[in-house]
PDB file of C-alpha atoms in Angstrom:
ATOM      1  CA  MET A   1      76.917  61.171  64.206  1.00 44.00           C
ATOM      2  CA  ALA A   2      77.326  62.683  67.608  1.00 44.00           C
ATOM      3  CA  ALA A   3      79.759  65.328  65.970  1.00 43.00           C
ATOM      4  CA  SER A   4      77.279  66.568  63.355  1.00 47.00           C
ATOM      5  CA  LEU A   5      74.378  66.441  65.569  1.00 40.00           C
ATOM      6  CA  MET A   6      76.052  69.315  67.892  1.00 46.00           C
ATOM      7  CA  SER A   7      77.208  71.161  64.824  1.00 49.00           C
ATOM      8  CA  SER A   8      73.717  71.474  63.702  1.00 50.00           C
ATOM      9  CA  ILE A   9      73.057  72.847  67.309  1.00 55.00           C
ATOM     10  CA  VAL A  10      75.596  74.804  68.679  1.00 63.00           C
ATOM     11  CA  LYS A  11      76.644  77.729  66.378  1.00 69.00           C
ATOM     12  CA  PRO A  12      79.312  80.087  66.509  1.00 78.00           C
ATOM     13  CA  MET A  13      78.587  83.422  68.151  1.00 73.00           C
ATOM     14  CA  HIS A  14      79.119  87.054  66.745  1.00 73.00           C
ATOM     15  CA  PRO A  15      81.768  89.219  68.769  1.00 77.00           C
ATOM     16  CA  GLU A  16      79.020  91.127  70.307  1.00 77.00           C
ATOM     17  CA  GLY A  17      77.326  88.193  72.166  1.00 76.00           C
ATOM     18  CA  PRO A  18      80.336  86.680  74.914  1.00 81.00           C
ATOM     19  CA  LYS A  19      80.048  89.762  77.078  1.00 85.00           C
ATOM     20  CA  PHE A  20      75.908  89.072  76.574  1.00 82.00           C
ATOM     21  CA  LEU A  21      75.861  85.809  77.361  1.00 85.00           C
ATOM     22  CA  ALA A  22      78.297  86.160  80.569  1.00 90.00           C
ATOM     23  CA  ILE A  23      76.248  88.558  82.086  1.00 88.00           C
ATOM     24  CA  ALA A  24      72.952  86.502  81.486  1.00 88.00           C
ATOM     25  CA  ALA A  25      74.598  83.167  82.658  1.00 91.00           C
ATOM     26  CA  ALA A  26      75.886  85.164  86.176  1.00 93.00           C
ATOM     27  CA  ILE A  27      72.754  86.471  86.833  1.00 92.00           C
ATOM     28  CA  THR A  28      70.702  83.378  86.237  1.00 91.00           C
ATOM     29  CA  LEU A  29      73.585  81.206  88.622  1.00 92.00           C
ATOM     30  CA  LEU A  30      72.551  84.095  90.978  1.00 91.00           C
ATOM     31  CA  LEU A  31      68.801  83.773  90.417  1.00 91.00           C
ATOM     32  CA  PHE A  32      69.541  79.804  91.469  1.00 87.00           C
ATOM     33  CA  LEU A  33      71.196  80.634  94.588  1.00 88.00           C
ATOM     34  CA  PHE A  34      69.200  83.313  95.849  1.00 85.00           C
ATOM     35  CA  ALA A  35      65.878  82.941  94.322  1.00 88.00           C
ATOM     36  CA  PRO A  36      62.812  80.559  93.948  1.00 88.00           C
ATOM     37  CA  LEU A  37      63.729  77.702  91.633  1.00 91.00           C
ATOM     38  CA  ILE A  38      61.184  79.273  88.671  1.00 92.00           C
ATOM     39  CA  ALA A  39      63.091  82.379  88.724  1.00 89.00           C
ATOM     40  CA  GLY A  40      66.378  80.492  88.205  1.00 89.00           C
ATOM     41  CA  ILE A  41      64.542  78.226  85.105  1.00 91.00           C
ATOM     42  CA  ALA A  42      63.525  81.817  83.770  1.00 93.00           C
ATOM     43  CA  GLY A  43      67.012  83.061  84.104  1.00 91.00           C
ATOM     44  CA  LEU A  44      68.608  79.924  82.299  1.00 92.00           C
ATOM     45  CA  ALA A  45      65.787  80.397  79.330  1.00 91.00           C
ATOM     46  CA  VAL A  46      67.230  84.070  79.101  1.00 87.00           C
ATOM     47  CA  THR A  47      70.586  82.835  78.826  1.00 89.00           C
ATOM     48  CA  VAL A  48      69.948  80.370  76.160  1.00 88.00           C
ATOM     49  CA  TRP A  49      68.100  82.861  74.294  1.00 82.00           C
ATOM     50  CA  VAL A  50      71.182  85.118  74.691  1.00 83.00           C
ATOM     51  CA  TYR A  51      73.103  82.818  72.858  1.00 86.00           C
ATOM     52  CA  TYR A  52      70.598  81.972  70.489  1.00 78.00           C
ATOM     53  CA  PHE A  53      69.923  85.746  69.422  1.00 76.00           C
ATOM     54  CA  PHE A  54      73.908  86.192  68.905  1.00 80.00           C
ATOM     55  CA  ARG A  55      74.587  83.151  66.481  1.00 83.00           C
ATOM     56  CA  ASP A  56      76.684  83.777  63.390  1.00 86.00           C
ATOM     57  CA  PRO A  57      76.074  80.245  61.442  1.00 88.00           C
ATOM     58  CA  ALA A  58      78.308  79.714  58.189  1.00 89.00           C
ATOM     59  CA  ARG A  59      76.258  80.764  55.039  1.00 91.00           C
ATOM     60  CA  VAL A  60      76.785  79.202  51.349  1.00 94.00           C
ATOM     61  CA  THR A  61      76.184  82.314  49.208  1.00 95.00           C
ATOM     62  CA  PRO A  62      75.569  82.083  45.350  1.00 92.00           C
ATOM     63  CA  THR A  63      78.502  83.635  43.453  1.00 87.00           C
ATOM     64  CA  ARG A  64      77.326  84.239  40.185  1.00 90.00           C
ATOM     65  CA  ALA A  65      77.821  88.224  39.097  1.00 89.00           C
ATOM     66  CA  GLY A  66      74.944  90.361  39.253  1.00 91.00           C
ATOM     67  CA  LEU A  67      72.790  88.171  42.349  1.00 95.00           C
ATOM     68  CA  VAL A  68      71.503  90.115  44.954  1.00 96.00           C
ATOM     69  CA  VAL A  69      71.078  88.531  48.300  1.00 97.00           C
ATOM     70  CA  SER A  70      69.139  89.318  51.290  1.00 97.00           C
ATOM     71  CA  PRO A  71      71.283  91.104  53.884  1.00 96.00           C
ATOM     72  CA  ALA A  72      69.247  89.501  56.905  1.00 94.00           C
ATOM     73  CA  ASP A  73      67.133  86.310  57.995  1.00 94.00           C
ATOM     74  CA  GLY A  74      63.602  87.633  58.139  1.00 94.00           C
ATOM     75  CA  GLU A  75      60.433  87.949  56.539  1.00 95.00           C
ATOM     76  CA  VAL A  76      60.040  90.031  53.650  1.00 96.00           C
ATOM     77  CA  SER A  77      57.620  92.597  54.702  1.00 93.00           C
ATOM     78  CA  MET A  78      57.504  95.187  52.006  1.00 93.00           C
ATOM     79  CA  ILE A  79      58.297  95.775  48.337  1.00 95.00           C
ATOM     80  CA  ALA A  80      57.527  99.312  47.414  1.00 94.00           C
ATOM     81  CA  PRO A  81      59.053 102.105  45.354  1.00 95.00           C
ATOM     82  CA  ALA A  82      60.683 104.768  48.084  1.00 94.00           C
ATOM     83  CA  VAL A  83      63.196 107.406  47.715  1.00 94.00           C
ATOM     84  CA  PRO A  84      66.577 106.252  49.324  1.00 94.00           C
ATOM     85  CA  PRO A  85      68.283 107.920  52.411  1.00 92.00           C
ATOM     86  CA  ALA A  86      69.443 111.666  51.124  1.00 89.00           C
ATOM     87  CA  GLY A  87      72.614 110.918  53.034  1.00 90.00           C
ATOM     88  CA  LEU A  88      73.511 108.419  50.604  1.00 93.00           C
ATOM     89  CA  ASN A  89      73.616 111.239  47.648  1.00 90.00           C
ATOM     90  CA  LEU A  90      71.799 108.402  45.585  1.00 91.00           C
ATOM     91  CA  GLY A  91      69.294 111.257  43.865  1.00 89.00           C
ATOM     92  CA  PRO A  92      65.468 112.084  44.592  1.00 92.00           C
ATOM     93  CA  GLU A  93      64.025 109.326  42.290  1.00 93.00           C
ATOM     94  CA  ALA A  94      62.327 106.547  43.844  1.00 95.00           C
ATOM     95  CA  LEU A  95      63.745 103.213  43.732  1.00 96.00           C
ATOM     96  CA  THR A  96      62.139 100.011  44.472  1.00 96.00           C
ATOM     97  CA  ARG A  97      62.748  99.224  48.482  1.00 97.00           C
ATOM     98  CA  ILE A  98      62.773  94.935  49.966  1.00 97.00           C
ATOM     99  CA  SER A  99      62.239  95.137  53.263  1.00 95.00           C
ATOM    100  CA  ILE A 100      63.426  92.133  55.692  1.00 95.00           C
ATOM    101  CA  PHE A 101      61.868  92.535  59.324  1.00 92.00           C
ATOM    102  CA  MET A 102      63.637  90.442  61.984  1.00 89.00           C
ATOM    103  CA  SER A 103      61.997  89.029  65.015  1.00 85.00           C
ATOM    104  CA  VAL A 104      64.142  88.703  68.104  1.00 80.00           C
ATOM    105  CA  PHE A 105      64.222  84.917  66.942  1.00 82.00           C
ATOM    106  CA  ASP A 106      65.748  85.632  64.024  1.00 86.00           C
ATOM    107  CA  CYS A 107      70.180  85.883  63.564  1.00 84.00           C
ATOM    108  CA  HIS A 108      70.786  89.500  63.389  1.00 84.00           C
ATOM    109  CA  VAL A 109      74.257  89.068  61.737  1.00 90.00           C
ATOM    110  CA  ASN A 110      74.195  91.588  58.489  1.00 94.00           C
ATOM    111  CA  ARG A 111      75.733  90.337  55.202  1.00 95.00           C
ATOM    112  CA  ALA A 112      76.604  92.768  51.983  1.00 96.00           C
ATOM    113  CA  PRO A 113      73.443  91.817  49.646  1.00 96.00           C
ATOM    114  CA  CYS A 114      76.113  92.635  46.628  1.00 95.00           C
ATOM    115  CA  ALA A 115      79.730  92.975  46.080  1.00 96.00           C
ATOM    116  CA  GLY A 116      80.651  96.737  45.486  1.00 96.00           C
ATOM    117  CA  THR A 117      82.677  99.544  46.995  1.00 97.00           C
ATOM    118  CA  VAL A 118      81.285 101.376  49.855  1.00 97.00           C
ATOM    119  CA  THR A 119      80.762 104.858  48.663  1.00 96.00           C
ATOM    120  CA  ALA A 120      78.823 106.442  51.672  1.00 96.00           C
ATOM    121  CA  VAL A 121      77.991 105.439  55.465  1.00 96.00           C
ATOM    122  CA  ASP A 122      75.032 107.360  56.958  1.00 94.00           C
ATOM    123  CA  TYR A 123      74.101 107.129  60.692  1.00 91.00           C
ATOM    124  CA  ARG A 124      70.741 108.902  61.944  1.00 87.00           C
ATOM    125  CA  PRO A 125      69.992 108.870  65.286  1.00 82.00           C
ATOM    126  CA  GLY A 126      65.928 108.623  65.679  1.00 66.00           C
ATOM    127  CA  LYS A 127      63.231 107.062  67.359  1.00 61.00           C
ATOM    128  CA  PHE A 128      62.277 103.413  67.760  1.00 57.00           C
ATOM    129  CA  LEU A 129      59.178 102.579  66.603  1.00 58.00           C
ATOM    130  CA  ASN A 130      58.281  98.966  65.146  1.00 54.00           C
ATOM    131  CA  ALA A 131      60.394  98.232  62.506  1.00 52.00           C
ATOM    132  CA  ALA A 132      57.529  96.272  60.663  1.00 54.00           C
ATOM    133  CA  LEU A 133      55.915  99.977  60.157  1.00 56.00           C
ATOM    134  CA  ASP A 134      56.698 101.521  56.832  1.00 57.00           C
ATOM    135  CA  LYS A 135      56.855 104.909  58.730  1.00 56.00           C
ATOM    136  CA  ALA A 136      60.058 103.271  60.482  1.00 54.00           C
ATOM    137  CA  SER A 137      62.492 104.035  57.531  1.00 60.00           C
ATOM    138  CA  GLU A 138      62.114 107.853  57.985  1.00 66.00           C
ATOM    139  CA  ASP A 139      61.786 108.498  61.530  1.00 66.00           C
ATOM    140  CA  ASN A 140      63.574 105.441  63.579  1.00 74.00           C
ATOM    141  CA  GLU A 141      67.558 105.477  64.229  1.00 84.00           C
ATOM    142  CA  ARG A 142      69.044 103.957  61.116  1.00 89.00           C
ATOM    143  CA  ASN A 143      72.574 103.087  59.373  1.00 93.00           C
ATOM    144  CA  ALA A 144      72.342 103.675  55.476  1.00 95.00           C
ATOM    145  CA  VAL A 145      75.279 102.151  53.346  1.00 97.00           C
ATOM    146  CA  ALA A 146      75.525 102.886  49.642  1.00 97.00           C
ATOM    147  CA  LEU A 147      77.372 100.509  47.546  1.00 97.00           C
ATOM    148  CA  ARG A 148      78.777 101.309  43.823  1.00 96.00           C
ATOM    149  CA  LEU A 149      78.414  97.656  42.185  1.00 95.00           C
ATOM    150  CA  ALA A 150      81.156  96.543  39.400  1.00 90.00           C
ATOM    151  CA  ASP A 151      79.178  98.242  36.705  1.00 91.00           C
ATOM    152  CA  GLY A 152      79.091 101.524  38.498  1.00 93.00           C
ATOM    153  CA  ARG A 153      75.411 100.992  39.446  1.00 95.00           C
ATOM    154  CA  PRO A 154      74.438 102.078  42.706  1.00 96.00           C
ATOM    155  CA  LEU A 155      72.932  99.420  45.688  1.00 96.00           C
ATOM    156  CA  ALA A 156      71.738 100.809  49.315  1.00 97.00           C
ATOM    157  CA  VAL A 157      71.188  98.664  52.308  1.00 96.00           C
ATOM    158  CA  VAL A 158      69.781 100.456  55.137  1.00 95.00           C
ATOM    159  CA  GLN A 159      69.698  99.090  59.056  1.00 93.00           C
ATOM    160  CA  ILE A 160      66.881 100.427  61.063  1.00 90.00           C
ATOM    161  CA  ALA A 161      66.296  99.801  64.572  1.00 83.00           C
ATOM    162  CA  GLY A 162      63.408  98.663  65.912  1.00 67.00           C
ATOM    163  CA  LEU A 163      60.893  98.386  68.983  1.00 63.00           C
ATOM    164  CA  VAL A 164      63.630  97.204  71.398  1.00 57.00           C
ATOM    165  CA  ALA A 165      66.770  97.429  69.583  1.00 53.00           C
ATOM    166  CA  ARG A 166      69.147 100.262  71.151  1.00 59.00           C
ATOM    167  CA  ARG A 167      72.464  99.470  68.872  1.00 77.00           C
ATOM    168  CA  ILE A 168      73.190  99.358  65.451  1.00 87.00           C
ATOM    169  CA  LEU A 169      76.751  98.340  64.400  1.00 89.00           C
ATOM    170  CA  CYS A 170      78.267  98.745  61.498  1.00 91.00           C
ATOM    171  CA  THR A 171      81.806  97.650  60.613  1.00 92.00           C
ATOM    172  CA  VAL A 172      82.363  99.152  57.095  1.00 94.00           C
ATOM    173  CA  LYS A 173      83.491 102.978  56.126  1.00 95.00           C
ATOM    174  CA  PRO A 174      83.578 104.721  52.865  1.00 96.00           C
ATOM    175  CA  GLY A 175      86.272 102.768  50.347  1.00 96.00           C
ATOM    176  CA  ASP A 176      85.824  99.378  51.754  1.00 96.00           C
ATOM    177  CA  ALA A 177      85.363  96.943  49.292  1.00 96.00           C
ATOM    178  CA  LEU A 178      82.723  94.118  49.970  1.00 96.00           C
ATOM    179  CA  LEU A 179      81.846  90.438  48.689  1.00 95.00           C
ATOM    180  CA  THR A 180      78.248  89.608  48.091  1.00 95.00           C
ATOM    181  CA  GLY A 181      77.308  87.737  51.656  1.00 95.00           C
ATOM    182  CA  GLU A 182      80.386  89.473  53.566  1.00 95.00           C
ATOM    183  CA  ARG A 183      79.367  90.569  57.224  1.00 95.00           C
ATOM    184  CA  PHE A 184      78.961  94.114  57.829  1.00 94.00           C
ATOM    185  CA  GLY A 185      77.238  94.472  61.161  1.00 92.00           C
ATOM    186  CA  MET A 186      74.207  93.506  63.084  1.00 86.00           C
ATOM    187  CA  ILE A 187      71.539  95.207  65.352  1.00 85.00           C
ATOM    188  CA  ARG A 188      70.339  94.346  68.592  1.00 73.00           C
ATOM    189  CA  PHE A 189      67.434  93.584  69.437  1.00 66.00           C
ATOM    190  CA  GLY A 190      64.475  92.973  66.880  1.00 64.00           C
ATOM    191  CA  SER A 191      64.868  95.209  63.681  1.00 81.00           C
ATOM    192  CA  ARG A 192      64.568  95.569  59.807  1.00 89.00           C
ATOM    193  CA  LEU A 193      67.125  95.762  56.890  1.00 93.00           C
ATOM    194  CA  ASP A 194      66.024  97.657  53.437  1.00 95.00           C
ATOM    195  CA  VAL A 195      67.511  97.273  50.300  1.00 97.00           C
ATOM    196  CA  TYR A 196      67.234  99.761  47.395  1.00 97.00           C
ATOM    197  CA  LEU A 197      67.626  97.859  44.283  1.00 96.00           C
ATOM    198  CA  PRO A 198      69.365  99.887  41.090  1.00 95.00           C
ATOM    199  CA  ASP A 199      66.625 101.216  38.675  1.00 92.00           C
ATOM    200  CA  GLY A 200      64.812  98.874  36.346  1.00 90.00           C
ATOM    201  CA  VAL A 201      65.816  95.706  38.718  1.00 93.00           C
ATOM    202  CA  ALA A 202      62.701  93.589  39.557  1.00 93.00           C
ATOM    203  CA  PRO A 203      62.588  91.823  43.052  1.00 95.00           C
ATOM    204  CA  LEU A 204      62.587  87.967  42.561  1.00 95.00           C
ATOM    205  CA  VAL A 205      60.835  88.052  46.174  1.00 95.00           C
ATOM    206  CA  ILE A 206      57.561  88.289  47.407  1.00 95.00           C
ATOM    207  CA  VAL A 207      55.865  89.852  50.703  1.00 94.00           C
ATOM    208  CA  GLY A 208      55.773  86.893  53.295  1.00 93.00           C
ATOM    209  CA  GLN A 209      58.641  85.080  51.873  1.00 94.00           C
ATOM    210  CA  ARG A 210      61.467  83.901  54.234  1.00 95.00           C
ATOM    211  CA  ALA A 211      64.779  85.143  53.544  1.00 96.00           C
ATOM    212  CA  VAL A 212      68.199  83.739  54.748  1.00 96.00           C
ATOM    213  CA  ALA A 213      70.907  86.401  54.981  1.00 94.00           C
ATOM    214  CA  GLY A 214      73.915  85.722  52.158  1.00 95.00           C
ATOM    215  CA  GLU A 215      71.617  82.777  50.560  1.00 96.00           C
ATOM    216  CA  THR A 216      68.295  84.209  49.682  1.00 96.00           C
ATOM    217  CA  VAL A 217      68.423  85.695  46.102  1.00 96.00           C
ATOM    218  CA  LEU A 218      66.458  89.020  45.989  1.00 97.00           C
ATOM    219  CA  ALA A 219      67.234  89.734  42.721  1.00 95.00           C
ATOM    220  CA  ASP A 220      69.058  89.526  39.728  1.00 95.00           C
ATOM    221  CA  LEU A 221      71.057  92.517  38.101  1.00 92.00           C
ATOM    222  CA  GLU A 222      71.930  90.471  34.796  1.00 88.00           C
ATOM    223  CA  THR A 223      68.480  89.572  33.925  1.00 81.00           C
ATOM    224  CA  THR A 224      65.084  91.265  32.313  1.00 78.00           C
ATOM    225  CA  GLU A 225      62.850  88.999  34.504  1.00 77.00           C
ATOM    226  CA  ALA A 226      59.416  90.058  35.390  1.00 77.00           C
ATOM    227  CA  ALA A 227      58.694  90.932  39.372  1.00 78.00           C
ATOM    228  CA  ARG A 228      57.568  87.496  40.745  1.00 75.00           C
ATOM    229  CA  ALA A 229      53.893  87.163  42.326  1.00 78.00           C
ATOM    230  CA  GLY A 230      53.183  84.260  44.729  1.00 78.00           C
ATOM    231  CA  GLU A 231      50.412  83.125  47.218  1.00 73.00           C
ATOM    232  CA  VAL A 232      49.928  81.171  50.396  1.00 72.00           C
ATOM    233  CA  ARG A 233      49.401  77.939  49.892  1.00 72.00           C
TER     234      ARG A 233
END
């Protein structure tokens, strides 16, 4: 019972996390030693948040062929046609883009939306606008990854830096094979991920829906089901 409770609270950390946690803990110790008590308590709260930000929980990913899962935890903020980043060489035609906004309280580990082979990785420096804005896709610092799926169709996932994000981490390169839900990077601290679906594939999520990285199904490449509608209740 106690072990189960602890495992539900204490999660593994992404490898990027321990150094930031150590810095936060050291500063907190100094605050408790040399500053007013309230400052130490504030430092402790920040230290807990740093651990929480870099958490990397295990996820149960659906494995049926053709499913496209969310690459990030967060809210589906936009679904609209858009042209993929030019550096991916996916052509000038607009594809359905699903945008997922991650707040600073969401898990920021990014996962592959679908199994495939990486054909291109395109990093572009840029601004640090609010990642919830539509123009963030063009103006912000971003890292785009193109995948060739088993049936030959392309799919793209784009990491976009946000208002306070200052580093995009991507651990894959052209030629790498990814499994659905496999970790491929993260962004710190607060950001957005875009998924460009293959031509003709309809989204199975709606704007405002919460998504869980590696678990929430965004689309099904093997179905002709129409895009879904929904309402807040």
